Short mmCIF file of C-alpha atoms in Angstrom, two decimals:
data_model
loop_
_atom_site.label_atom_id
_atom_site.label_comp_id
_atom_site.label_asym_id
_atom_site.label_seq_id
_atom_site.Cartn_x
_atom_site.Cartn_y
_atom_site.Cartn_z
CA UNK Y 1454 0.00 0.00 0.00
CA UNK Y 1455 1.20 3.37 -0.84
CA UNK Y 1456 0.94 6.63 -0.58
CA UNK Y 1457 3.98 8.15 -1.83
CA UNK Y 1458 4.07 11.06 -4.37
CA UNK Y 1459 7.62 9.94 -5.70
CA UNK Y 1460 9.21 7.03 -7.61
CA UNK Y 1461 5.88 5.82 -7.65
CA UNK Y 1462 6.33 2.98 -9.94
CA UNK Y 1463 9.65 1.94 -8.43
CA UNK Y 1464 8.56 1.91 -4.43
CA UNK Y 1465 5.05 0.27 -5.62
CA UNK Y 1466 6.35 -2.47 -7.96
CA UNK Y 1467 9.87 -3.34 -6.04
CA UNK Y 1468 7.96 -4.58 -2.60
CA UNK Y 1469 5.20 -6.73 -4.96
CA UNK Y 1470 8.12 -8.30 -6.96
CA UNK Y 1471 9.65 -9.01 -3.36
CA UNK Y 1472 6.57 -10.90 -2.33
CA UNK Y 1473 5.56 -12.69 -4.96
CA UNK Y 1474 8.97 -13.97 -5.65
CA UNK Y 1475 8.36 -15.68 -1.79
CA UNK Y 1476 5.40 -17.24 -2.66
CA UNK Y 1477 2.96 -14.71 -2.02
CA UNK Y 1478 -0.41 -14.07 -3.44
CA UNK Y 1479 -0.29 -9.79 -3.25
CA UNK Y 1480 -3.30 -6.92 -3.20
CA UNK Y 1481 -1.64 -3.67 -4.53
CA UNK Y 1482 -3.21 -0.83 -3.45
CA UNK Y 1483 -1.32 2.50 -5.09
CA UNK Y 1484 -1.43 5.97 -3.74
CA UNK Y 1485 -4.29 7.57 -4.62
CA UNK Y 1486 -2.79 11.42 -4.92
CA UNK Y 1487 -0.81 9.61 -8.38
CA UNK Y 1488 -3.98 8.98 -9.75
CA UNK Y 1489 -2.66 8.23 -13.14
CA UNK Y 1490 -0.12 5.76 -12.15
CA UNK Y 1491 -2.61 3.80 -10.34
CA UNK Y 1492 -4.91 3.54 -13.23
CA UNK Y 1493 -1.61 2.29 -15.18
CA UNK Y 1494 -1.42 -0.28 -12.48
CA UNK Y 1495 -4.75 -1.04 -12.26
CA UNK Y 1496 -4.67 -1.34 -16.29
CA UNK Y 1497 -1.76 -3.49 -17.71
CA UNK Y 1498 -0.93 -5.82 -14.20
CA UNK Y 1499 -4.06 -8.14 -15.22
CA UNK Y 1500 -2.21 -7.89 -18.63
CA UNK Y 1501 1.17 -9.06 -17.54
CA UNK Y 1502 0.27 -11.18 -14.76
CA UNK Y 1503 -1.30 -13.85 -13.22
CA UNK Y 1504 -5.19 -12.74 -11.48
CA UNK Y 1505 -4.35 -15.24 -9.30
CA UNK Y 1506 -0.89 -13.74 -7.72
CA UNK Y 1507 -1.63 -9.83 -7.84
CA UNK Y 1508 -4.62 -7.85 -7.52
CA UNK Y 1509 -4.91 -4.04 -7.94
CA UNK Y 1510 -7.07 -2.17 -5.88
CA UNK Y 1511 -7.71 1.62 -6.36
CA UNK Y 1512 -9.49 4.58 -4.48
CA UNK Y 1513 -8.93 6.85 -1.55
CA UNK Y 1514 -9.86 6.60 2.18
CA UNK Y 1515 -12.55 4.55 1.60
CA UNK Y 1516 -11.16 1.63 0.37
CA UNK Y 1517 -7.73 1.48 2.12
CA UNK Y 1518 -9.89 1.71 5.31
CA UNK Y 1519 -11.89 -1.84 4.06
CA UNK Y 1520 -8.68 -3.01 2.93
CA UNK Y 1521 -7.31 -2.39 6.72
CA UNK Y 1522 -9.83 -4.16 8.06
CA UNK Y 1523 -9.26 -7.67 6.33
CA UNK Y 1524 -6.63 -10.00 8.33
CA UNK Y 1525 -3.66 -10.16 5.93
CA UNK Y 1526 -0.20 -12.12 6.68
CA UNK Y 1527 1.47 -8.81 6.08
CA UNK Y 1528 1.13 -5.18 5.37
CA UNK Y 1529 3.88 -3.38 3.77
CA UNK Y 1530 3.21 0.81 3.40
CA UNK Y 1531 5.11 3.17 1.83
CA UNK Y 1532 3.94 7.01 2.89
CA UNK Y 1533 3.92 9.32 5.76
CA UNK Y 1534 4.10 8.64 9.48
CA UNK Y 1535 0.46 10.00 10.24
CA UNK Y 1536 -1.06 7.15 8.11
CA UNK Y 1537 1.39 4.73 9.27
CA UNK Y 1538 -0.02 5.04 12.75
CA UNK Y 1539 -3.33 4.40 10.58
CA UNK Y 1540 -2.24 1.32 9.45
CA UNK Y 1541 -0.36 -0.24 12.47
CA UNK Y 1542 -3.83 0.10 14.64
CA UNK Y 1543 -5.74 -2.00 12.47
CA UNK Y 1544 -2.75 -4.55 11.69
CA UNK Y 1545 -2.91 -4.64 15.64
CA UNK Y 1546 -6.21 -6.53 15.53
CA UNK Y 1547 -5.07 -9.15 13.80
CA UNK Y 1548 -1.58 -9.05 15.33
CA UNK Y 1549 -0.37 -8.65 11.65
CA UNK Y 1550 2.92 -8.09 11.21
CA UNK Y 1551 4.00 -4.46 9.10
CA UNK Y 1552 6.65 -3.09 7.39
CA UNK Y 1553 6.67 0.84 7.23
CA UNK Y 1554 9.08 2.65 4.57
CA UNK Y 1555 8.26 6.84 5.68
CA UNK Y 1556 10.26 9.83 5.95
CA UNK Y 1557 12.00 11.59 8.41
CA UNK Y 1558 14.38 15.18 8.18
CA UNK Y 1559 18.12 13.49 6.93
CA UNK Y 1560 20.58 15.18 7.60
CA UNK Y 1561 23.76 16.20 6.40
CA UNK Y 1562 26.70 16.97 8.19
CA UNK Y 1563 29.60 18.98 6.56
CA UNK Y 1564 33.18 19.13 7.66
CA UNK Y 1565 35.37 21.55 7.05
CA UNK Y 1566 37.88 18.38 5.80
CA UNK Y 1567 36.63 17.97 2.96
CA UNK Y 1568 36.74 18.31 -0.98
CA UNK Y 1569 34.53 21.12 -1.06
CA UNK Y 1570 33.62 21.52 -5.04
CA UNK Y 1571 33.07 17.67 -4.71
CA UNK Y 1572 30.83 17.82 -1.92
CA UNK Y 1573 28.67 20.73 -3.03
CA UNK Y 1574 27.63 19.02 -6.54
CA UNK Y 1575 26.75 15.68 -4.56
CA UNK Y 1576 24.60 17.34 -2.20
CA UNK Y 1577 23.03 19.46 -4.48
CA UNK Y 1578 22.36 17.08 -7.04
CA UNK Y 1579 20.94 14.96 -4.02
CA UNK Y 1580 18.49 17.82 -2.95
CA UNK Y 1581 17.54 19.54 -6.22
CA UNK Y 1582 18.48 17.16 -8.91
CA UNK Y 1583 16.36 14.88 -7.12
CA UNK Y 1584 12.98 15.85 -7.87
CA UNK Y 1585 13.71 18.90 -6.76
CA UNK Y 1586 13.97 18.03 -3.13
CA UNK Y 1587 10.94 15.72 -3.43
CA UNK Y 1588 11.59 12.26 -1.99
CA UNK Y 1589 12.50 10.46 1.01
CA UNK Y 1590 16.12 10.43 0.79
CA UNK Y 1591 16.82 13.88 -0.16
CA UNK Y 1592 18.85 16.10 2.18
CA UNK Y 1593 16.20 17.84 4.50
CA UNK Y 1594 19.06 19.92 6.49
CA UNK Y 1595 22.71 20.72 6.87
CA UNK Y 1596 25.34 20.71 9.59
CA UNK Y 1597 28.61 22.78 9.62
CA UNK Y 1598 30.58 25.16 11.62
CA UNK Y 1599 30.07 28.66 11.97
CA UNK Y 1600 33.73 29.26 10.51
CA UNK Y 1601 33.20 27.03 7.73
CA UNK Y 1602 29.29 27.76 6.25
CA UNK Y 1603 30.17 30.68 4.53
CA UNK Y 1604 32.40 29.19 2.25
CA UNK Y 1605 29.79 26.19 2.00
CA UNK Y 1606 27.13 28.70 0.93
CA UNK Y 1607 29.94 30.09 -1.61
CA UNK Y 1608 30.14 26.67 -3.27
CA UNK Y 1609 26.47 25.97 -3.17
CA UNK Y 1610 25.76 29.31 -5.23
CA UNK Y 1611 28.49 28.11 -7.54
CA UNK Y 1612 27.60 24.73 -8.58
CA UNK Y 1613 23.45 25.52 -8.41
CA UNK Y 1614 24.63 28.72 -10.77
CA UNK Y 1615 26.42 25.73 -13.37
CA UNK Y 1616 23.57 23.13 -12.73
CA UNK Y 1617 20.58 25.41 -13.42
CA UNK Y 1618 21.61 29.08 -14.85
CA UNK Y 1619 20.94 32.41 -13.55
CA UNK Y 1620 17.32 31.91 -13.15
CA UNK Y 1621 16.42 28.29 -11.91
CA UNK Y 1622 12.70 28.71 -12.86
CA UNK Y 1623 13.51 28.90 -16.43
CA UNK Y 1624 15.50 25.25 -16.36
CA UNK Y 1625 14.41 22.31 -18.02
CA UNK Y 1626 16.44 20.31 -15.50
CA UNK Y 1627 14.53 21.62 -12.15
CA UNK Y 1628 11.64 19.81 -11.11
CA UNK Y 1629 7.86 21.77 -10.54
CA UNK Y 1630 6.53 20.92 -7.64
CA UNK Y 1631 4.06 18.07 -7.90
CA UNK Y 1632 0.85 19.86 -6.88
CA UNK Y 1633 -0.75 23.19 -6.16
CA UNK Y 1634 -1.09 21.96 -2.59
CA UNK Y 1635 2.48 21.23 -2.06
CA UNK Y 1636 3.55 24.28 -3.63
CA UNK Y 1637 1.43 26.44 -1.20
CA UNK Y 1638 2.63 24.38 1.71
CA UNK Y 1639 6.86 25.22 0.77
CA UNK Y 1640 5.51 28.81 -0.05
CA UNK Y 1641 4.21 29.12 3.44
CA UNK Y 1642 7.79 28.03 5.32
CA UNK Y 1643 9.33 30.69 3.70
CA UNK Y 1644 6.75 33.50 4.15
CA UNK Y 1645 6.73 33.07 7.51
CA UNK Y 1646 9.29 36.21 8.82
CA UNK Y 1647 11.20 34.29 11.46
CA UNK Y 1648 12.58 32.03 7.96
CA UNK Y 1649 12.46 34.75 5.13
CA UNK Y 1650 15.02 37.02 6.49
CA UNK Y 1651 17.45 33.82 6.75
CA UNK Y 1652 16.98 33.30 2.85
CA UNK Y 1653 20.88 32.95 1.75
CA UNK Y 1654 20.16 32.55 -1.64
CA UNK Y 1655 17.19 31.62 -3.79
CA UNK Y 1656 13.57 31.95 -2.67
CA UNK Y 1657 11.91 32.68 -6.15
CA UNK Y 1658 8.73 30.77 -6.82
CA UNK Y 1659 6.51 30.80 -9.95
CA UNK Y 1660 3.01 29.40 -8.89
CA UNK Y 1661 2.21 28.68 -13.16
CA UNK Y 1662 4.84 26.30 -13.29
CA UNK Y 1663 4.45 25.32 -9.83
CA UNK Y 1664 7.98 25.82 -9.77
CA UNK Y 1665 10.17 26.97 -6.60
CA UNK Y 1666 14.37 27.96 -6.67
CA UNK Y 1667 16.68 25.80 -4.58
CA UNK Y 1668 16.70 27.93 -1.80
CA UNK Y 1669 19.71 27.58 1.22
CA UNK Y 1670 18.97 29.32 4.79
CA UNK Y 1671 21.54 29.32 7.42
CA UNK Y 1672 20.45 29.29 11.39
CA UNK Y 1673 16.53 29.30 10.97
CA UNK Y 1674 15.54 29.08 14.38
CA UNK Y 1675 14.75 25.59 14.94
CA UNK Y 1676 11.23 26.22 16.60
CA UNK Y 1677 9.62 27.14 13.05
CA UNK Y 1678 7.48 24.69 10.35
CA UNK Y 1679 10.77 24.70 8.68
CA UNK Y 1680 12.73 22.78 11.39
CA UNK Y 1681 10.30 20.99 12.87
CA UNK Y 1682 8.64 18.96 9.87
CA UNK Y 1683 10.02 17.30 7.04
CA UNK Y 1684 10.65 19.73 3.98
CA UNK Y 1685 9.97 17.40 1.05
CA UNK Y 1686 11.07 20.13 -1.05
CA UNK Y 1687 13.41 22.88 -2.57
CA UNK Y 1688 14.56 24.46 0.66
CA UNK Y 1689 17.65 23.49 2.52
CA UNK Y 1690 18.59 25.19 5.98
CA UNK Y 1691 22.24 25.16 7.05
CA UNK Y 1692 22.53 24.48 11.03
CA UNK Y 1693 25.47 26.24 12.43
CA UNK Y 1694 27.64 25.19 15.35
CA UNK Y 1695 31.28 25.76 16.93
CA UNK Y 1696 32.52 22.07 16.57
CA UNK Y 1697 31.53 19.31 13.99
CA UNK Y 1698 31.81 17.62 16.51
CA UNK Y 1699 28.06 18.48 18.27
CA UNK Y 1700 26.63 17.82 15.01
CA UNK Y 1701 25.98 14.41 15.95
CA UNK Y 1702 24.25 15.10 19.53
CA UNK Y 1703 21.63 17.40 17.42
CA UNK Y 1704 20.92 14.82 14.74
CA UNK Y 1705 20.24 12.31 17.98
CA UNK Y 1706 18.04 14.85 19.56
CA UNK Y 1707 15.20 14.30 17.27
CA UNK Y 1708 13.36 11.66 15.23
CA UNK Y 1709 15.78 9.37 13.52
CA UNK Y 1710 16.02 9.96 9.84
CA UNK Y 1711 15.85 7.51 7.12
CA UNK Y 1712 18.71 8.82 6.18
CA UNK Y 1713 22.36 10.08 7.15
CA UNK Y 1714 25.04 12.03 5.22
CA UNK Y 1715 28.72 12.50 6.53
CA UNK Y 1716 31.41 14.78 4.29
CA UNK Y 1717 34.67 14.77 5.59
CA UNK Y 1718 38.31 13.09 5.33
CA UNK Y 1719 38.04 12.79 8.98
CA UNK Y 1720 38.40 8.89 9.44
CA UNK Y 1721 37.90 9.34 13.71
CA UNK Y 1722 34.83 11.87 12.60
CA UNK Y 1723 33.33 8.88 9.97
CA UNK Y 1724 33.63 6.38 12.65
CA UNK Y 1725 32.13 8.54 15.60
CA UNK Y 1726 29.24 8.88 12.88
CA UNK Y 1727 28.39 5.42 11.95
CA UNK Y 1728 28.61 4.25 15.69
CA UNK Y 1729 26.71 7.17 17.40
CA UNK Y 1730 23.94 7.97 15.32
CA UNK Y 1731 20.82 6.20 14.67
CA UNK Y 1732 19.12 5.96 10.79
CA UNK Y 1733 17.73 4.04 8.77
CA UNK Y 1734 20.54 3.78 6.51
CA UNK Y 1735 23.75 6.15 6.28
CA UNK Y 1736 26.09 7.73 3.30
CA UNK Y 1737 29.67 8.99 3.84
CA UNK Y 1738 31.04 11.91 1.29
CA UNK Y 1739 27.64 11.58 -0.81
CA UNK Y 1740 23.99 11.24 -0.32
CA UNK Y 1741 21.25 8.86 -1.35
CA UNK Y 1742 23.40 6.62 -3.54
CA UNK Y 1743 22.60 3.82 -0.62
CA UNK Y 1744 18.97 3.74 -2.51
CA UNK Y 1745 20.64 1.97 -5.85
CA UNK Y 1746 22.30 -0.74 -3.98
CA UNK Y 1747 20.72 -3.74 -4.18
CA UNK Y 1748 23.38 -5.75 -1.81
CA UNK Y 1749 21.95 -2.79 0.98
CA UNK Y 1750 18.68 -3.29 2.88
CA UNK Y 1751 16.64 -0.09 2.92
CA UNK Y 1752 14.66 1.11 5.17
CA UNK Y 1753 14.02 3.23 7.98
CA UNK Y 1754 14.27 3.01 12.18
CA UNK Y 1755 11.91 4.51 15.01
CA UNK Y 1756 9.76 7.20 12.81
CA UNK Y 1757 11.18 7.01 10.12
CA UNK Y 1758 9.78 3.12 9.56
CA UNK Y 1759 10.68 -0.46 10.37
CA UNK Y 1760 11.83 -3.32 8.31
CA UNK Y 1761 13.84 -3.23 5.56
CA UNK Y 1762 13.92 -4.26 1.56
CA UNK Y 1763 15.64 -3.93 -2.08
CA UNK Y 1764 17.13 -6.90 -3.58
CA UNK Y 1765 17.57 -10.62 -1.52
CA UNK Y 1766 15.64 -8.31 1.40
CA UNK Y 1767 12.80 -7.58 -0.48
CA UNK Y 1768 12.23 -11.37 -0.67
CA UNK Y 1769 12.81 -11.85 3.14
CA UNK Y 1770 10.65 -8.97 4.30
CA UNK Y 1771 8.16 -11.42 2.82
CA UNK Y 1772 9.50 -14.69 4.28
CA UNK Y 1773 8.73 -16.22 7.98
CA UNK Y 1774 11.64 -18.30 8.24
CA UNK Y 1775 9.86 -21.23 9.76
CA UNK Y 1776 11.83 -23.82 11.56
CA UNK Y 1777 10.71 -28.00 10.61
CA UNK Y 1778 13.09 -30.48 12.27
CA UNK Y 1779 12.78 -34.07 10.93
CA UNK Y 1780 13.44 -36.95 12.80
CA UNK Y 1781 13.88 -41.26 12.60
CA UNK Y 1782 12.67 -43.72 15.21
CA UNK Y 1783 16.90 -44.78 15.87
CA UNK Y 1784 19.28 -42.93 18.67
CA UNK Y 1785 16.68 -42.91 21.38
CA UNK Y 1786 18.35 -41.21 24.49
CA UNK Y 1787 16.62 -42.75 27.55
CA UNK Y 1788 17.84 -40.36 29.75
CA UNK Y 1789 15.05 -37.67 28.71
CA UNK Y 1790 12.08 -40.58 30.01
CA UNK Y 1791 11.33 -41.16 33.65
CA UNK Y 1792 11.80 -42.40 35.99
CA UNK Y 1793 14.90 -39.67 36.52
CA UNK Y 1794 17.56 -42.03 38.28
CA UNK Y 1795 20.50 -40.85 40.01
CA UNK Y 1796 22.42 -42.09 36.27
CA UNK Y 1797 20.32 -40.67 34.47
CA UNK Y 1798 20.14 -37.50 36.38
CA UNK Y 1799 24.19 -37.48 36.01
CA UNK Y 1800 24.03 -37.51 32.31
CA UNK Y 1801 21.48 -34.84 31.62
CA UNK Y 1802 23.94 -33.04 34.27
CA UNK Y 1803 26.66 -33.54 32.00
CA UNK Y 1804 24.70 -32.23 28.59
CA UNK Y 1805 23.22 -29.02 30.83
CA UNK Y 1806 26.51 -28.19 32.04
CA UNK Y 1807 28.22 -28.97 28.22
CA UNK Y 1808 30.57 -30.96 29.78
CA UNK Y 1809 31.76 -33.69 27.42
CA UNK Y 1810 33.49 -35.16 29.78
CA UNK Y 1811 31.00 -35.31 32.71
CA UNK Y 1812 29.13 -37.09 30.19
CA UNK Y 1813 30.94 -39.85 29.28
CA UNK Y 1814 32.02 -40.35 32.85
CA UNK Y 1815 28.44 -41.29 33.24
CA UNK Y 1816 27.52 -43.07 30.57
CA UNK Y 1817 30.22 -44.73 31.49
CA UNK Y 1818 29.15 -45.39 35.29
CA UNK Y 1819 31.85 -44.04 36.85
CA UNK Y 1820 30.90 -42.65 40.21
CA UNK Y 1821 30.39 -38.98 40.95
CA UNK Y 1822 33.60 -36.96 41.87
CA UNK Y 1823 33.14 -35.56 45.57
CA UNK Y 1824 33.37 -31.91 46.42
#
C-alpha cells in the first residue's frame, strides 16, 4: 500500500516483486494522490500477470480503510508517518505483522575536511536534482561550523549557478513541484518572517509552473514549520555550530532519519558517525546513492519506519523463516524418560553443564567426583 508522491512505480512495484517472488499471493493498493499511475497499475498488471498472484485495488480513504480491516499475513506501506499510525492500529487486531518505509528530516553533516567543489555538486544534485527536493532520501538539512558555512554557501551558489543558470525557474532540468497543494505548503515556510530574512540565496517561486528555486537558509531558528517537519522540497537550511563535533548530539536529539550524510576526510569523525547515530541507513562523502544498492537493505528506524527491503531483502521482508526439524525412530536417548535415576540424572547433568566429559564419565558409570 502506498501513498507516496515519488518514484511511484519503483517503491510500488519493487515490494510486490519481493513478495511474490516468496510465494505470495499480493493486493496492490497505489497511492491515490498519483492517480494516473494507479490507473496504469490497475490497467496493464491483469495484462502481464497472473489474477491469481496480484490484484490491484484503487481509491482513496474509503477503500484502504476496508482493505485495513481484512486480516492479511502482512502489510507493507510506503507514505507518511500519520497514516502509518493508521495502518499499524488496524494490523494490531489481527496481530499482523508491518513493514513501514516513511520519511523523516536526513541530515547532512559537513566538515570543514573535505573536498569542497566535490561535496557541493553531490549534495546538491541529491536535494535539487532529485525531484527537486521531493523524496524520502533527499537532504532535508545541513550541519557545519560557523567558521566554515560561509564558504559552503559560496560553493552551493556556484555549482546551483552551473547546474541550473541564472534563473532556476527557467530550467528544463529543475523539477515543478508536484501539486498546487504542495507548492502552497513550501511557499508558506518561507513567508513566515522568522525564515524569510534567513533566505541565503534563492527563494523565487513561480506558482504557473508550480515551480520553486533551490533555496539555502543558514540558522533558521529551529522552533519554526521549517525545522520541525520534514521539507519534502526545494529548501535546505544550514545548522550552524562551533565544533563538527556536536553535530551528531543534534541529529540524535530528534526523530531518527531515514537517512544520514557524513562529508569529511576525517576517518575518527566517519567512525564517531556510523557508531553514534541512529538511521535508517547512512552515506559517507555523498547522499542517497545507498537507494541503488541492491546488496543494501533499505529502510528506515523509530519514525522514520521499520523493516527493511531492495534486492535478496525484499524477498525476506516477505519470508517467515519457519523452523521443521525431521526426525527417525533410531538414537533414542533414555535419559530424557522417567523415571529420573540418580544415572540418568548425572548424564542430563553432564549435557546441561556442556561438559563432554562429565558425560561420558556417566555413561560410562563411573561414580560422581566428591566436592
Amino acid at each position: 500500500m502506498t501513498n507516496n508522491l515519488t518514484f511511484v512505480i519503483v517503491l510500488s512495484i519493487e515490494p510486490v516483486i519481493g513478495a511474490i517472488a516468496a510465494g505470495n499471493a499480493v493486493v496492490l493498493k497505489p497511492s491515490e494522490i498519483a492517480p494516473a499511475t494507479s490507473s496504469l497499475f490497475a490497467k496493464l498488471l491483469p495484462e502481464y500477470v497472473d489474477s491469481s498472484c496480484i490484484k490491484v485495488v484503487e481509491g482513496g480513504v474509503t477503500e484502504t480503510g476496508a482493505l485495513l480491516e481484512q486480516k492479511w499475513d502482512k502489510i507493507f506501506y510506503t507514505g507518511n508517518g500519520n497514516v502509518a499510525r493508521v495502518v499499524l492500529a488496524a494490523a494490531a487486531k489481527h496481530l499482523t505483522p508491518v513493514a513501514l518505509e516513511l520519511g523523516g528530516k536526513c541530515p547532512v553533516i559537513v566538515d570543514s575536511n573535505v573536498d569542497l567543489h566535490v561535496a557541493a555538486k553531490r549534495i546538491a544534485v541529491g536535494k535539487w536534482g532529485c525531484n527537486n527536493g521531493q523524496a524520502c532520501i533527499a537532504p532535508d538539512y545541513i550541519i557545519t561550523t560557523k567558521a566554515f558555512v560561509t564558504e559552503l554557501v559560496d560553493s552551493l551558489k556556484r555549482v546551483l549557478e552551473r547546474f541550473y543558470g541564472e534563473d532556476p525557474l527557467q530550467s528544463a532540468d529543475l523539477s515543478r513541484i508536484v501539486n498546487i497543494s504542495h507548492f502552497g505548503r513550501l511557499t508558506k515556510l518561507i513567508d513566515d518572517k522568522e525564515v524569510a530574512t534567513k533566505i541565503q540565496l534563492g527563494g523565487q517561486t513561480d506558482q504557473e509552473q508550480l515551480k520553486i528555486a533551490p533555496t539555502v537558509l543558514v540558522d533558521v531558528p529551529l522552533d519554526t514549520a521549517l525545522m520541525t517537519g520534514e521539507i519534502f522540497g526545494p529548501l535546505l537550511p544550514i545548522i550552524t555550530v562551533d565544533k563538527i563535533e556536536e553535530s551528531i548530539a543534534h541529529i540524535n536529539a530528534g526523530a531518527k532519519p531515514l537517512a544520514a550524510y557524513l562529508f569529511t576526510k576525517d576517518k575518527k569523525l566517519q567512525q564517531d558517525f556510523v557508531s553514534n547515530v541512529s538511521a535508517g541507513g547512512m552515506l559517507v562523502n555523498d547522499v542517497a546513492l545507498h537507494l541503488t544498492n541492491p546488496h543494501l537493505p533499505f529502510g528506515g528506524v523509530g519514525d522514520s519506519g521499520m523493516g527493511s527491503y531492495h534486492g535478496k531483502f525484499s524477498f525476506d521482508c516477505f519470508t517467515h523463516r519457519k523452523a521443521v526439524l525431521i526426525r527417525g525412530f533410531g538414537g533414542e536417548a533414555n535419559a530424557r524418560y522417567p523415571p529420573y535415576t540418580a544415572e540418568k540424572q548425572r548424564i542430563l547433568r553432564g549435557l546441561i553443564k556442556g561438559s563432554f566429559f562429565a558425560l561420558i564419565l556417566a555413561l560410562l558409570g563411573f561414580p560422581r567426583e566428591k566436592r
